[in-house]
């Protein structure tokens, strides 16, 4: 009895997941975990890479930057995706685990502040933005809008975007203990925030610029729009790098380095651009 070709392919894929590819060639599974902000772009890079590297299988999952970095430190992922820099205490933990970790800048991003399309506000300054997200300004009329309560949306605490926004907007780049306001609503993803802002005329939130579309309106911050040009020249006040963190020594070191080389190559950075982020070369 002959096995249909498509069934044989299915066997190959299953066997690939078990680390042995068809034809007896050993397959390598590389796991990426972390930032939801760069989940889509990392998946795009992985899919393109696997087309030309059939013996490498790549699994990409989200959960937030903190989740990815913790997994890297616990040696349960090969690459941590992060939309914030690793913290000093995380590097200290890595040292205790005898892990040497390399920081790879994958792309640049502008955290985009969004409101409902019917909101008349078109721009805001970073001081007012901090006051809104700390719960000190609670009505749109106080920043030139309608007499309506402000509904504040943030990413949850596992998100690197949550941390970056807190450091640079809520805490105004200073060392203090200021936090998100008590009525802040927390969402697990960029998409969840965008959907709520789309349906709620009083909402304000923030997303990675790669998730921006016409269903919501972006605000200029300090008079500067979150554009490719303004993020590239660092004039936009909430611009940042996004990262892959990789161990410098592992049993998959060669395969991981080859994937990193592709991600930072011209072809990889074209995917970065397609997904709405700023390539490293700009």
Coordinates of C-alpha atoms in Angstrom, one line a residue:
X1 CA 0.0 0.0 0.0
X2 CA 1.4 3.4 -1.0
X3 CA 1.5 6.3 1.4
X4 CA 0.1 9.5 -0.1
X5 CA 2.6 12.2 -0.5
X6 CA 0.8 14.7 1.8
X7 CA 0.6 12.1 4.6
X8 CA 4.4 11.5 4.3
X9 CA 4.9 15.2 4.6
X10 CA 2.8 15.2 7.8
X11 CA 5.0 12.4 9.1
X12 CA 8.1 14.5 8.4
X13 CA 6.6 17.5 10.3
X14 CA 5.8 15.4 13.3
X15 CA 9.2 13.7 13.3
X16 CA 10.7 17.2 12.9
X17 CA 9.0 18.2 16.1
X18 CA 10.7 15.1 17.7
X19 CA 14.1 16.4 16.6
X20 CA 14.7 14.0 13.7
X21 CA 13.9 15.1 10.2
X22 CA 13.0 13.0 7.2
X23 CA 16.0 11.5 5.4
X24 CA 17.8 11.0 8.7
X25 CA 19.0 14.6 9.1
X26 CA 18.9 15.9 12.6
X27 CA 16.4 18.8 13.2
X28 CA 16.9 21.6 15.7
X29 CA 14.1 23.2 17.5
X30 CA 14.6 26.9 18.5
X31 CA 12.2 28.4 20.9
X32 CA 11.4 32.1 21.2
X33 CA 9.3 33.5 24.0
X34 CA 8.3 36.9 25.4
X35 CA 7.2 40.3 24.1
X36 CA 3.7 40.4 22.5
X37 CA 4.8 43.7 20.8
X38 CA 7.3 41.9 18.6
X39 CA 5.5 38.6 18.5
X40 CA 4.2 39.1 14.9
X41 CA 7.5 40.3 13.5
X42 CA 9.4 37.5 15.2
X43 CA 6.9 35.0 13.7
X44 CA 7.4 36.5 10.3
X45 CA 11.1 36.2 10.6
X46 CA 10.8 32.6 11.8
X47 CA 8.5 31.6 8.9
X48 CA 10.8 33.1 6.3
X49 CA 13.9 31.5 7.8
X50 CA 12.4 28.0 8.0
X51 CA 11.6 28.1 4.2
X52 CA 15.4 28.0 3.5
X53 CA 16.4 26.0 6.6
X54 CA 14.1 23.0 6.6
X55 CA 16.0 21.2 9.4
X56 CA 15.4 24.1 11.8
X57 CA 12.0 24.3 13.5
X58 CA 11.1 27.5 15.3
X59 CA 8.4 27.9 17.9
X60 CA 7.4 31.5 18.8
X61 CA 5.1 32.3 21.7
X62 CA 4.2 35.5 23.6
X63 CA 3.4 36.2 27.2
X64 CA 5.2 39.4 27.7
X65 CA 8.9 40.6 28.0
X66 CA 9.1 39.6 31.6
X67 CA 7.9 36.1 30.8
X68 CA 10.4 35.7 28.0
X69 CA 13.4 36.9 30.1
X70 CA 12.4 34.7 33.0
X71 CA 12.2 31.7 30.6
X72 CA 15.7 32.6 29.3
X73 CA 17.1 32.8 32.8
X74 CA 15.4 29.5 33.7
X75 CA 16.8 27.9 30.5
X76 CA 13.3 27.1 29.2
X77 CA 13.6 29.1 26.0
X78 CA 16.4 29.8 23.6
X79 CA 15.7 33.4 22.8
X80 CA 13.8 36.0 24.9
X81 CA 11.9 38.6 22.9
X82 CA 11.7 41.9 24.8
X83 CA 10.4 45.4 24.3
X84 CA 12.5 46.7 27.2
X85 CA 16.1 46.3 28.2
X86 CA 17.0 43.6 30.7
X87 CA 17.3 44.9 34.2
X88 CA 20.4 44.9 36.4
X89 CA 18.8 42.3 38.7
X90 CA 18.1 40.1 35.7
X91 CA 21.7 40.2 34.6
X92 CA 22.7 39.4 38.2
X93 CA 20.5 36.3 38.1
X94 CA 22.0 35.3 34.8
X95 CA 25.5 35.5 36.3
X96 CA 24.4 33.2 39.2
X97 CA 23.1 30.8 36.6
X98 CA 26.4 31.0 34.7
X99 CA 24.6 32.5 31.7
X100 CA 26.3 35.0 29.4
X101 CA 23.6 36.8 27.5
X102 CA 23.9 38.9 24.4
X103 CA 21.6 41.8 23.6
X104 CA 20.4 41.9 20.0
X105 CA 18.6 45.1 18.8
X106 CA 16.0 43.7 16.4
X107 CA 14.3 46.9 15.5
X108 CA 13.0 50.3 16.7
X109 CA 9.5 51.2 17.8
X110 CA 7.5 54.2 18.7
X111 CA 5.0 53.6 21.5
X112 CA 1.8 55.0 19.9
X113 CA -0.8 56.7 22.2
X114 CA -4.2 56.1 20.8
X115 CA -7.8 57.4 21.2
X116 CA -11.1 56.7 19.6
X117 CA -11.6 58.2 16.1
X118 CA -14.4 60.4 17.4
X119 CA -12.2 62.0 20.1
X120 CA -11.4 65.6 19.1
X121 CA -8.0 65.6 20.8
X122 CA -5.2 65.3 18.3
X123 CA -2.1 65.9 20.4
X124 CA -1.0 65.9 24.0
X125 CA 2.1 66.8 25.9
X126 CA 4.1 64.2 27.8
X127 CA 3.4 65.9 31.2
X128 CA -0.4 65.7 30.7
X129 CA 0.0 62.2 29.5
X130 CA 1.7 61.2 32.7
X131 CA -1.0 62.9 34.7
X132 CA -3.7 61.0 32.9
X133 CA -2.0 57.6 33.4
X134 CA -1.3 58.4 37.0
X135 CA -5.0 59.2 37.5
X136 CA -4.5 62.9 38.3
X137 CA -6.4 64.1 35.2
X138 CA -9.6 62.2 34.9
X139 CA -11.8 64.2 32.5
X140 CA -11.1 65.0 28.8
X141 CA -12.2 68.6 29.3
X142 CA -9.1 69.2 31.3
X143 CA -6.9 68.7 28.2
X144 CA -9.2 70.4 25.7
X145 CA -11.6 67.6 25.0
X146 CA -15.2 66.8 25.8
X147 CA -16.7 66.8 29.3
X148 CA -16.3 63.0 29.6
X149 CA -14.5 60.7 32.0
X150 CA -11.2 59.3 30.7
X151 CA -10.9 55.6 30.5
X152 CA -7.2 54.6 30.9
X153 CA -5.9 51.4 29.3
X154 CA -2.5 49.9 29.9
X155 CA -0.6 46.7 29.1
X156 CA -0.3 44.4 32.1
X157 CA 2.8 44.3 34.3
X158 CA 4.4 41.4 32.4
X159 CA 4.7 43.7 29.4
X160 CA 8.0 45.5 28.5
X161 CA 5.9 48.2 27.0
X162 CA 4.1 48.7 30.4
X163 CA 7.5 49.1 32.1
X164 CA 9.0 51.4 29.4
X165 CA 5.9 53.6 29.5
X166 CA 6.0 53.8 33.3
X167 CA 9.6 54.8 33.4
X168 CA 9.4 57.4 30.7
X169 CA 5.9 58.9 31.0
X170 CA 4.5 58.1 34.4
X171 CA 7.8 58.6 36.3
X172 CA 8.9 61.2 33.8
X173 CA 12.3 59.5 33.4
X174 CA 13.2 60.0 37.0
X175 CA 13.8 57.6 39.9
X176 CA 10.6 57.7 41.9
X177 CA 7.7 55.4 42.9
X178 CA 4.9 56.9 40.9
X179 CA 2.6 54.3 39.4
X180 CA -0.4 53.8 37.1
X181 CA -3.6 55.3 38.5
X182 CA -6.0 53.1 40.6
X183 CA -8.7 53.0 37.9
X184 CA -6.4 51.9 35.1
X185 CA -7.7 48.9 33.2
X186 CA -5.0 46.4 32.2
X187 CA -5.1 44.4 28.9
X188 CA -3.0 41.4 27.9
X189 CA -2.1 42.6 24.4
X190 CA -1.7 45.4 21.9
X191 CA -4.7 44.1 20.0
X192 CA -6.9 44.1 23.1
X193 CA -6.1 47.7 23.8
X194 CA -6.8 48.7 20.2
X195 CA -10.1 46.9 20.2
X196 CA -11.2 48.6 23.4
X197 CA -10.2 52.1 22.2
X198 CA -12.0 51.5 18.9
X199 CA -15.3 50.7 20.7
X200 CA -14.9 53.2 23.6
X201 CA -15.1 56.9 22.8
X202 CA -13.6 57.9 26.2
X203 CA -10.6 55.5 26.1
X204 CA -6.9 56.2 25.8
X205 CA -4.2 53.6 25.6
X206 CA -0.9 52.8 24.0
X207 CA 0.3 50.2 21.5
X208 CA 3.4 49.4 19.4
X209 CA 3.4 51.3 16.2
X210 CA 3.4 48.1 14.2
X211 CA -0.2 47.5 15.4
X212 CA -1.5 50.9 14.4
X213 CA -4.3 51.1 11.8
X214 CA -7.2 53.4 10.8
X215 CA -9.6 51.9 13.4
X216 CA -8.1 54.3 16.0
X217 CA -6.4 57.7 16.1
X218 CA -2.8 58.3 17.2
X219 CA -1.9 61.4 19.2
X220 CA 1.1 63.5 18.6
X221 CA 3.2 63.7 21.8
X222 CA 4.9 67.0 22.5
X223 CA 3.9 68.0 19.0
X224 CA 5.7 65.1 17.4
X225 CA 3.9 62.3 15.6
X226 CA 5.0 58.6 15.9
X227 CA 6.2 58.3 12.3
X228 CA 9.1 56.3 10.8
X229 CA 11.1 59.5 10.4
X230 CA 10.5 60.7 13.9
X231 CA 11.3 57.4 15.5
X232 CA 14.4 57.0 13.3
X233 CA 15.8 60.4 14.3
X234 CA 14.8 59.9 17.9
X235 CA 12.7 63.1 18.0
X236 CA 9.6 61.2 19.0
X237 CA 9.6 61.1 22.9
X238 CA 8.5 57.5 23.4
X239 CA 10.8 55.8 20.9
X240 CA 12.7 52.7 22.0
X241 CA 14.6 49.7 20.7
X242 CA 13.1 46.2 20.8
X243 CA 15.3 43.2 21.5
X244 CA 16.2 39.5 21.2
X245 CA 18.2 38.2 24.1
X246 CA 20.3 35.1 23.4
X247 CA 22.8 33.0 25.4
X248 CA 26.3 33.2 24.1
X249 CA 26.9 29.5 24.7
X250 CA 24.4 26.6 24.3
X251 CA 24.1 23.4 22.5
X252 CA 22.2 25.3 19.8
X253 CA 24.7 28.2 19.6
X254 CA 25.4 27.8 15.8
X255 CA 21.7 27.5 14.9
X256 CA 20.7 30.4 17.1
X257 CA 23.5 32.6 15.7
X258 CA 22.4 31.8 12.2
X259 CA 18.8 32.8 13.0
X260 CA 20.0 36.1 14.6
X261 CA 22.2 36.8 11.5
X262 CA 19.2 36.4 9.3
X263 CA 16.9 38.6 11.5
X264 CA 19.4 41.4 11.4
X265 CA 20.2 41.0 7.7
X266 CA 18.7 42.9 4.8
X267 CA 16.1 40.2 4.3
X268 CA 15.2 40.0 7.9
X269 CA 14.9 43.8 8.3
X270 CA 12.6 43.9 5.3
X271 CA 10.2 41.8 7.4
X272 CA 10.7 44.2 10.3
X273 CA 9.7 47.1 8.0
X274 CA 6.7 45.2 6.6
X275 CA 5.4 44.6 10.1
X276 CA 5.4 48.4 10.8
X277 CA 8.7 48.7 12.9
X278 CA 11.8 50.6 12.1
X279 CA 14.7 48.6 10.6
X280 CA 18.1 49.0 12.3
X281 CA 19.7 50.6 9.2
X282 CA 17.4 53.6 9.1

